């Protein structure tokens, strides 16, 4: 087996095999993560709300979300009469691309990384902006007013929050002088960056919640206002792709936060990949906690918060960081 | 000098040509009766508007020979209920509109129009509000009167006119935040609402028509289905009105039990609202906490009444059966104690949340002066600072012998409405505690109440303070065992009328928060 | 999917709350959009004005789909049927095919849960819990 692998590597080159294997791994992680997260979300919601949550399907209801995804596969794919067909079909697949690409550059361990690109964080940020595009397409093509309002909200929200997101990460980049995620992770062997950059961490986390459209910033799909927001008209598998993307985005935001601020895979005793997942899921848990505790903010409050508070604060933080490093 | 005597004097000096008569309040539930004519109706209404009366109700009674429009007025300062009637020709009923004086009348006039076929001259928008497309007669007329063709055009006549720079959104009838089947047509400019136009009738269940077909006792389960969160209070409104009409005396013990169970029901209803209001703002968890407390009340009430939701516990002259005193009292005391502690938790979970505070403070401000014009009532009125509560103004059941305060707000925004309801729950707990302390022994039912009630001829209006406001029942009796006409004045209906006014020019998220703060119940509005 | 119409809607909400916790069976996700729903619980009176909306909503749901008629009103019109009634659809089965009827006015939350069990029995052919023996 190993010999075969070695010969294969010699024939097609080490990098290609690594990339292919990595992509397969990424697929497994993405799907597995979505299933685990839906289950986790329902369980966490249940316990926050003084009830048990799923428990009948499988032990502790673990198989529940798996059963649900099988059900979604079997549902009819409805296409409403007056949708913009090409765009309507495109949107769900388009939302999945940036999600997969982001996984490529995240280091799960010193070794476990599909490809270490020296502008890794730029790749993630550039591709994550594509999510907005597909939400806009979904909302526009659905020919539904609720969807349209939802997608328009989503666009202005993401534009507003991308800036503080970027600025807060920049202050870490200032310290490491590298855009590669691996280098940043390695730089935290001693003290985590969250202790150097607490403000940047907070700004990043808040902006990250907004980027993933989670409560209290879940305006694009505000249930009590817009029914289901931009995916109101999507059913079956197409809907579940949006769903999958949402949960994977949550994971990615938490993973970036871990990589940049919480020492990535660094930790004692346990192997790095375990540490990475523990830290990431701890952050994901906080995201879930937010959702089931907070009400939703209003649209103008949301934008004001970004433009009037987060962006100035992160600029100031960047200035101070630059000043201290210069001295 | 009582207000009614002052009104009589002023009325006689100002409007010489109109008769004003005093009515026995104990028997009929109103102090003064005025018979208007088509010519002077506007002047009479104007007279009451100048003296800061609010309009309670407007409806029609079909007496076969003539149709009678009935207007009720009252003040927020003290109880002075005035009935103004206007006789109309049944063949061609036309009346002047009063919606130019009281904007609230416009909805009531639409209702009268579709159920009786009365035309209102000068009405800005005389379209159908309740009924469906296929209706071919005026339902509440005694004889079968077909709808003329020109009227059929008005059925569901809402046709959105697309204009530039705005679009229409149908909020409902199936929408997560309308709590049932209310439909609001919103004219939007981006995220801002230009105008809101509610469409009712998706749950019109013909209660008023049913009342004319069933005997007084057979109608008993119906009120509970009108306002299901506060079923006992509607049950009480019906029972008290019939008791007053027939002159049945209720024993003290029954009165106290009525008061206690009603207050328990009021808390349950407020808890339902407390859950759904944050849910409208996007926070789902308080819903489950509130329901947790609510289940405790349901347990107590289920033990007493036998059902979980649509109680039918009060009977004419008393109760269906006596409480198991030991079990009831200890369970209620346990609940009161538990509930007091929970308020701190709610404070932390909801009131202490910055997002929540920012979402509801200074949103949906209702001016005190407008309350009167729209005839709003209940916590909605009290949040603007008017301490008007039927329990205090016109005590019924055992409220007269229990001391309690009325919480009021300051500016009438969503936050005030929230605070008033929270405070009201605390006060209800006090009332329950005092009621249990004073609970007398004795019979729980009046003796010699005939199985088949045949009240004397006449009419009566009686109101109680339900969870949402003033709930009034107007009964015309013709000495038979079924009411000739039964009219329900429901608070949600008149409260909702203020929504188009408050929703103008605000963000859709704010409008939904405001709608949530109304605590509307759709079957109650639609009847 | 949430399709609360009247009184029964409150009991439907109770079913998903802490005490009865419909989530145990993985059924707590009340989707607001019909496109993402499997089951329509018609909880309450269906009026003639509401009927077209109800049919539209049913048709918007992707198959396979099921309907539970909850409460007497949805089953037959319940207490609101009388001679000369002008605004009531006497039973939701006149509009859409119904799989399970849950009687009561309103049914208790346990009743709705039992209805769900019945539906599961109908789909899978196996029953999750043994049927309780009547005590009398």
mmCIF file of N, CA and C in Angstrom, chain B residues 241-327:
data_model
loop_
_atom_site.group_PDB
_atom_site.id
_atom_site.type_symbol
_atom_site.label_atom_id
_atom_site.label_comp_id
_atom_site.label_asym_id
_atom_site.label_seq_id
_atom_site.Cartn_x
_atom_site.Cartn_y
_atom_site.Cartn_z
ATOM 1 N N UNK B 241 -72.620 39.694 31.808
ATOM 2 C CA UNK B 241 -73.619 40.471 31.096
ATOM 3 C C UNK B 241 -74.990 39.825 31.205
ATOM 4 N N UNK B 242 -75.033 38.513 30.996
ATOM 5 C CA UNK B 242 -76.325 37.823 31.075
ATOM 6 C C UNK B 242 -76.865 37.880 32.502
ATOM 7 N N UNK B 243 -75.979 37.746 33.479
ATOM 8 C CA UNK B 243 -76.417 37.829 34.875
ATOM 9 C C UNK B 243 -77.026 39.187 35.177
ATOM 10 N N UNK B 244 -76.371 40.236 34.681
ATOM 11 C CA UNK B 244 -76.889 41.584 34.909
ATOM 12 C C UNK B 244 -78.236 41.752 34.231
ATOM 13 N N UNK B 245 -78.336 41.188 33.044
ATOM 14 C CA UNK B 245 -79.571 41.309 32.275
ATOM 15 C C UNK B 245 -80.717 40.604 32.978
ATOM 16 N N UNK B 246 -80.448 39.449 33.554
ATOM 17 C CA UNK B 246 -81.500 38.679 34.210
ATOM 18 C C UNK B 246 -81.630 39.009 35.684
ATOM 19 N N UNK B 247 -80.698 39.799 36.211
ATOM 20 C CA UNK B 247 -80.746 40.131 37.628
ATOM 21 C C UNK B 247 -80.413 38.967 38.540
ATOM 22 N N UNK B 248 -79.462 38.164 38.151
ATOM 23 C CA UNK B 248 -79.045 37.041 38.988
ATOM 24 C C UNK B 248 -77.956 37.520 39.945
ATOM 25 N N UNK B 249 -78.116 37.175 41.209
ATOM 26 C CA UNK B 249 -77.123 37.567 42.219
ATOM 27 C C UNK B 249 -76.113 36.433 42.377
ATOM 28 N N UNK B 250 -74.828 36.791 42.347
ATOM 29 C CA UNK B 250 -73.781 35.766 42.429
ATOM 30 C C UNK B 250 -73.229 35.716 43.844
ATOM 31 N N UNK B 251 -73.085 34.527 44.421
ATOM 32 C CA UNK B 251 -72.538 34.438 45.789
ATOM 33 C C UNK B 251 -71.093 34.936 45.859
ATOM 34 N N UNK B 252 -70.712 35.377 47.058
ATOM 35 C CA UNK B 252 -69.396 35.987 47.258
ATOM 36 C C UNK B 252 -68.262 35.041 46.880
ATOM 37 N N UNK B 253 -68.407 33.791 47.283
ATOM 38 C CA UNK B 253 -67.332 32.835 47.049
ATOM 39 C C UNK B 253 -67.057 32.692 45.545
ATOM 40 N N UNK B 254 -68.139 32.600 44.789
ATOM 41 C CA UNK B 254 -67.980 32.477 43.339
ATOM 42 C C UNK B 254 -67.252 33.691 42.788
ATOM 43 N N UNK B 255 -67.594 34.884 43.326
ATOM 44 C CA UNK B 255 -66.949 36.107 42.846
ATOM 45 C C UNK B 255 -65.448 36.056 43.064
ATOM 46 N N UNK B 256 -65.067 35.597 44.255
ATOM 47 C CA UNK B 256 -63.634 35.557 44.556
ATOM 48 C C UNK B 256 -62.913 34.542 43.681
ATOM 49 N N UNK B 257 -63.543 33.376 43.523
ATOM 50 C CA UNK B 257 -62.886 32.358 42.701
ATOM 51 C C UNK B 257 -62.756 32.863 41.266
ATOM 52 N N UNK B 258 -63.800 33.562 40.805
ATOM 53 C CA UNK B 258 -63.723 34.144 39.471
ATOM 54 C C UNK B 258 -62.528 35.092 39.355
ATOM 55 N N UNK B 259 -62.400 35.936 40.363
ATOM 56 C CA UNK B 259 -61.303 36.901 40.316
ATOM 57 C C UNK B 259 -59.953 36.205 40.270
ATOM 58 N N UNK B 260 -59.785 35.202 41.134
ATOM 59 C CA UNK B 260 -58.477 34.546 41.213
ATOM 60 C C UNK B 260 -58.157 33.816 39.917
ATOM 61 N N UNK B 261 -59.125 33.050 39.432
ATOM 62 C CA UNK B 261 -58.846 32.294 38.217
ATOM 63 C C UNK B 261 -58.631 33.230 37.026
ATOM 64 N N UNK B 262 -59.378 34.322 36.990
ATOM 65 C CA UNK B 262 -59.200 35.277 35.902
ATOM 66 C C UNK B 262 -57.795 35.869 35.923
ATOM 67 N N UNK B 263 -57.318 36.201 37.118
ATOM 68 C CA UNK B 263 -55.984 36.788 37.188
ATOM 69 C C UNK B 263 -54.919 35.767 36.797
ATOM 70 N N UNK B 264 -55.144 34.514 37.188
ATOM 71 C CA UNK B 264 -54.207 33.470 36.759
ATOM 72 C C UNK B 264 -54.181 33.402 35.233
ATOM 73 N N UNK B 265 -55.370 33.467 34.666
ATOM 74 C CA UNK B 265 -55.466 33.419 33.217
ATOM 75 C C UNK B 265 -54.793 34.630 32.572
ATOM 76 N N UNK B 266 -54.947 35.780 33.232
ATOM 77 C CA UNK B 266 -54.305 36.983 32.695
ATOM 78 C C UNK B 266 -52.785 36.817 32.671
ATOM 79 N N UNK B 267 -52.236 36.259 33.744
ATOM 80 C CA UNK B 267 -50.785 36.041 33.757
ATOM 81 C C UNK B 267 -50.396 35.073 32.648
ATOM 82 N N UNK B 268 -51.188 34.018 32.482
ATOM 83 C CA UNK B 268 -50.868 33.031 31.444
ATOM 84 C C UNK B 268 -50.849 33.702 30.077
ATOM 85 N N UNK B 269 -51.820 34.577 29.869
ATOM 86 C CA UNK B 269 -51.897 35.255 28.575
ATOM 87 C C UNK B 269 -50.723 36.202 28.380
ATOM 88 N N UNK B 270 -50.389 36.941 29.433
ATOM 89 C CA UNK B 270 -49.246 37.850 29.340
ATOM 90 C C UNK B 270 -47.948 37.073 29.117
ATOM 91 N N UNK B 271 -47.868 35.896 29.709
ATOM 92 C CA UNK B 271 -46.658 35.092 29.526
ATOM 93 C C UNK B 271 -46.539 34.643 28.078
ATOM 94 N N UNK B 272 -47.660 34.314 27.502
ATOM 95 C CA UNK B 272 -47.657 33.941 26.084
ATOM 96 C C UNK B 272 -47.119 35.096 25.255
ATOM 97 N N UNK B 273 -47.569 36.303 25.610
ATOM 98 C CA UNK B 273 -47.090 37.484 24.902
ATOM 99 C C UNK B 273 -45.603 37.703 25.175
ATOM 100 N N UNK B 274 -45.233 37.525 26.448
ATOM 101 C CA UNK B 274 -43.826 37.743 26.814
ATOM 102 C C UNK B 274 -42.917 36.810 26.035
ATOM 103 N N UNK B 275 -43.418 35.636 25.708
ATOM 104 C CA UNK B 275 -42.623 34.735 24.906
ATOM 105 C C UNK B 275 -42.557 35.159 23.455
ATOM 106 N N UNK B 276 -43.702 35.554 22.922
ATOM 107 C CA UNK B 276 -43.722 35.786 21.484
ATOM 108 C C UNK B 276 -43.133 37.139 21.099
ATOM 109 N N UNK B 277 -43.126 38.080 22.020
ATOM 110 C CA UNK B 277 -42.596 39.405 21.676
ATOM 111 C C UNK B 277 -41.100 39.351 21.365
ATOM 112 N N UNK B 278 -40.250 38.783 22.247
ATOM 113 C CA UNK B 278 -38.838 38.658 21.868
ATOM 114 C C UNK B 278 -38.655 37.765 20.633
ATOM 115 N N UNK B 279 -39.557 36.800 20.451
ATOM 116 C CA UNK B 279 -39.430 35.943 19.273
ATOM 117 C C UNK B 279 -39.595 36.772 18.001
ATOM 118 N N UNK B 280 -40.450 37.788 18.066
ATOM 119 C CA UNK B 280 -40.593 38.682 16.925
ATOM 120 C C UNK B 280 -39.315 39.458 16.671
ATOM 121 N N UNK B 281 -38.562 39.686 17.731
ATOM 122 C CA UNK B 281 -37.308 40.411 17.591
ATOM 123 C C UNK B 281 -36.150 39.476 17.298
ATOM 124 N N UNK B 282 -36.415 38.181 17.213
ATOM 125 C CA UNK B 282 -35.374 37.244 16.822
ATOM 126 C C UNK B 282 -34.807 36.409 17.945
ATOM 127 N N UNK B 283 -35.206 36.671 19.183
ATOM 128 C CA UNK B 283 -34.696 35.877 20.298
ATOM 129 C C UNK B 283 -35.709 34.814 20.684
ATOM 130 N N UNK B 284 -35.392 33.567 20.397
ATOM 131 C CA UNK B 284 -36.398 32.521 20.566
ATOM 132 C C UNK B 284 -36.451 31.957 21.976
ATOM 133 N N UNK B 285 -35.351 32.072 22.702
ATOM 134 C CA UNK B 285 -35.280 31.339 23.953
ATOM 135 C C UNK B 285 -36.281 31.802 25.029
ATOM 136 N N UNK B 286 -36.536 33.123 25.178
ATOM 137 C CA UNK B 286 -37.503 33.523 26.210
ATOM 138 C C UNK B 286 -38.862 32.865 26.030
ATOM 139 N N UNK B 287 -39.199 32.550 24.783
ATOM 140 C CA UNK B 287 -40.433 31.840 24.484
ATOM 141 C C UNK B 287 -40.566 30.592 25.361
ATOM 142 N N UNK B 288 -39.506 29.814 25.386
ATOM 143 C CA UNK B 288 -39.586 28.539 26.113
ATOM 144 C C UNK B 288 -39.611 28.743 27.615
ATOM 145 N N UNK B 289 -38.913 29.786 28.071
ATOM 146 C CA UNK B 289 -38.934 30.056 29.506
ATOM 147 C C UNK B 289 -40.325 30.503 29.939
ATOM 148 N N UNK B 290 -40.945 31.364 29.111
ATOM 149 C CA UNK B 290 -42.275 31.856 29.456
ATOM 150 C C UNK B 290 -43.283 30.713 29.440
ATOM 151 N N UNK B 291 -43.144 29.836 28.462
ATOM 152 C CA UNK B 291 -44.091 28.717 28.391
ATOM 153 C C UNK B 291 -43.918 27.773 29.570
ATOM 154 N N UNK B 292 -42.703 27.699 30.063
ATOM 155 C CA UNK B 292 -42.448 26.869 31.219
ATOM 156 C C UNK B 292 -43.291 27.343 32.399
ATOM 157 N N UNK B 293 -43.312 28.672 32.604
ATOM 158 C CA UNK B 293 -44.128 29.223 33.686
ATOM 159 C C UNK B 293 -45.607 29.048 33.384
ATOM 160 N N UNK B 294 -45.930 29.218 32.106
ATOM 161 C CA UNK B 294 -47.325 29.142 31.720
ATOM 162 C C UNK B 294 -47.888 27.750 32.003
ATOM 163 N N UNK B 295 -47.078 26.741 31.764
ATOM 164 C CA UNK B 295 -47.545 25.384 32.021
ATOM 165 C C UNK B 295 -47.961 25.209 33.485
ATOM 166 N N UNK B 296 -47.264 25.912 34.397
ATOM 167 C CA UNK B 296 -47.631 25.824 35.804
ATOM 168 C C UNK B 296 -49.042 26.344 36.053
ATOM 169 N N UNK B 297 -49.364 27.462 35.371
ATOM 170 C CA UNK B 297 -50.714 28.011 35.523
ATOM 171 C C UNK B 297 -51.724 27.048 34.918
ATOM 172 N N UNK B 298 -51.384 26.518 33.737
ATOM 173 C CA UNK B 298 -52.317 25.611 33.074
ATOM 174 C C UNK B 298 -52.624 24.417 33.970
ATOM 175 N N UNK B 299 -51.604 23.956 34.700
ATOM 176 C CA UNK B 299 -51.843 22.839 35.610
ATOM 177 C C UNK B 299 -52.896 23.191 36.644
ATOM 178 N N UNK B 300 -52.755 24.388 37.238
ATOM 179 C CA UNK B 300 -53.714 24.813 38.260
ATOM 180 C C UNK B 300 -55.106 24.926 37.648
ATOM 181 N N UNK B 301 -55.181 25.597 36.507
ATOM 182 C CA UNK B 301 -56.488 25.840 35.914
ATOM 183 C C UNK B 301 -57.106 24.556 35.375
ATOM 184 N N UNK B 302 -56.251 23.641 34.919
ATOM 185 C CA UNK B 302 -56.784 22.381 34.409
ATOM 186 C C UNK B 302 -57.430 21.601 35.545
ATOM 187 N N UNK B 303 -56.804 21.680 36.706
ATOM 188 C CA UNK B 303 -57.348 21.004 37.873
ATOM 189 C C UNK B 303 -58.728 21.559 38.219
ATOM 190 N N UNK B 304 -58.893 22.866 38.011
ATOM 191 C CA UNK B 304 -60.152 23.503 38.388
ATOM 192 C C UNK B 304 -61.200 23.367 37.294
ATOM 193 N N UNK B 305 -60.779 23.655 36.061
ATOM 194 C CA UNK B 305 -61.774 23.770 34.990
ATOM 195 C C UNK B 305 -61.873 22.534 34.115
ATOM 196 N N UNK B 306 -60.819 21.763 34.046
ATOM 197 C CA UNK B 306 -60.891 20.542 33.261
ATOM 198 C C UNK B 306 -60.291 20.642 31.877
ATOM 199 N N UNK B 307 -59.917 21.852 31.438
ATOM 200 C CA UNK B 307 -59.285 21.922 30.121
ATOM 201 C C UNK B 307 -58.029 22.765 30.215
ATOM 202 N N UNK B 308 -57.214 22.679 29.174
ATOM 203 C CA UNK B 308 -55.936 23.361 29.217
ATOM 204 C C UNK B 308 -55.997 24.764 28.657
ATOM 205 N N UNK B 309 -56.886 24.971 27.711
ATOM 206 C CA UNK B 309 -56.811 26.237 26.991
ATOM 207 C C UNK B 309 -58.160 26.949 26.899
ATOM 208 N N UNK B 310 -59.135 26.301 26.324
ATOM 209 C CA UNK B 310 -60.409 26.971 26.086
ATOM 210 C C UNK B 310 -61.361 26.667 27.236
ATOM 211 N N UNK B 311 -61.160 27.410 28.317
ATOM 212 C CA UNK B 311 -61.939 27.161 29.526
ATOM 213 C C UNK B 311 -63.387 27.588 29.332
ATOM 214 N N UNK B 312 -64.269 26.810 29.954
ATOM 215 C CA UNK B 312 -65.662 27.239 30.037
ATOM 216 C C UNK B 312 -66.092 26.897 31.445
ATOM 217 N N UNK B 313 -65.709 27.732 32.387
ATOM 218 C CA UNK B 313 -65.796 27.378 33.793
ATOM 219 C C UNK B 313 -66.926 28.112 34.490
ATOM 220 N N UNK B 314 -67.190 29.344 34.066
ATOM 221 C CA UNK B 314 -68.212 30.127 34.750
ATOM 222 C C UNK B 314 -69.584 29.806 34.175
ATOM 223 N N UNK B 315 -70.554 29.731 35.073
ATOM 224 C CA UNK B 315 -71.932 29.520 34.659
ATOM 225 C C UNK B 315 -72.767 30.703 35.144
ATOM 226 N N UNK B 316 -73.947 30.843 34.577
ATOM 227 C CA UNK B 316 -74.813 31.933 35.027
ATOM 228 C C UNK B 316 -75.126 31.708 36.496
ATOM 229 N N UNK B 317 -74.749 32.648 37.321
ATOM 230 C CA UNK B 317 -75.018 32.542 38.747
ATOM 231 C C UNK B 317 -73.909 31.891 39.537
ATOM 232 N N UNK B 318 -72.772 31.595 38.921
ATOM 233 C CA UNK B 318 -71.700 31.021 39.718
ATOM 234 C C UNK B 318 -70.687 30.294 38.875
ATOM 235 N N UNK B 319 -70.320 29.110 39.352
ATOM 236 C CA UNK B 319 -69.270 28.357 38.695
ATOM 237 C C UNK B 319 -69.794 26.992 38.309
ATOM 238 N N UNK B 320 -69.020 26.296 37.521
ATOM 239 C CA UNK B 320 -69.410 24.945 37.128
ATOM 240 C C UNK B 320 -69.302 24.008 38.323
ATOM 241 N N UNK B 321 -68.169 24.063 39.012
ATOM 242 C CA UNK B 321 -68.070 23.322 40.267
ATOM 243 C C UNK B 321 -67.113 24.034 41.212
ATOM 244 N N UNK B 322 -67.149 23.604 42.465
ATOM 245 C CA UNK B 322 -66.332 24.273 43.468
ATOM 246 C C UNK B 322 -64.879 23.835 43.309
ATOM 247 N N UNK B 323 -63.969 24.682 43.835
ATOM 248 C CA UNK B 323 -62.574 24.300 43.777
ATOM 249 C C UNK B 323 -62.271 23.320 44.901
ATOM 250 N N UNK B 324 -61.251 22.501 44.683
ATOM 251 C CA UNK B 324 -60.718 21.695 45.768
ATOM 252 C C UNK B 324 -59.784 22.606 46.538
ATOM 253 N N UNK B 325 -60.280 23.153 47.652
ATOM 254 C CA UNK B 325 -59.616 24.304 48.232
ATOM 255 C C UNK B 325 -58.177 24.019 48.623
ATOM 256 N N UNK B 326 -57.976 22.881 49.209
ATOM 257 C CA UNK B 326 -56.638 22.561 49.699
ATOM 258 C C UNK B 326 -55.634 22.530 48.554
ATOM 259 N N UNK B 327 -56.012 21.795 47.520
ATOM 260 C CA UNK B 327 -55.109 21.616 46.397
ATOM 261 C C UNK B 327 -54.896 22.937 45.649
#
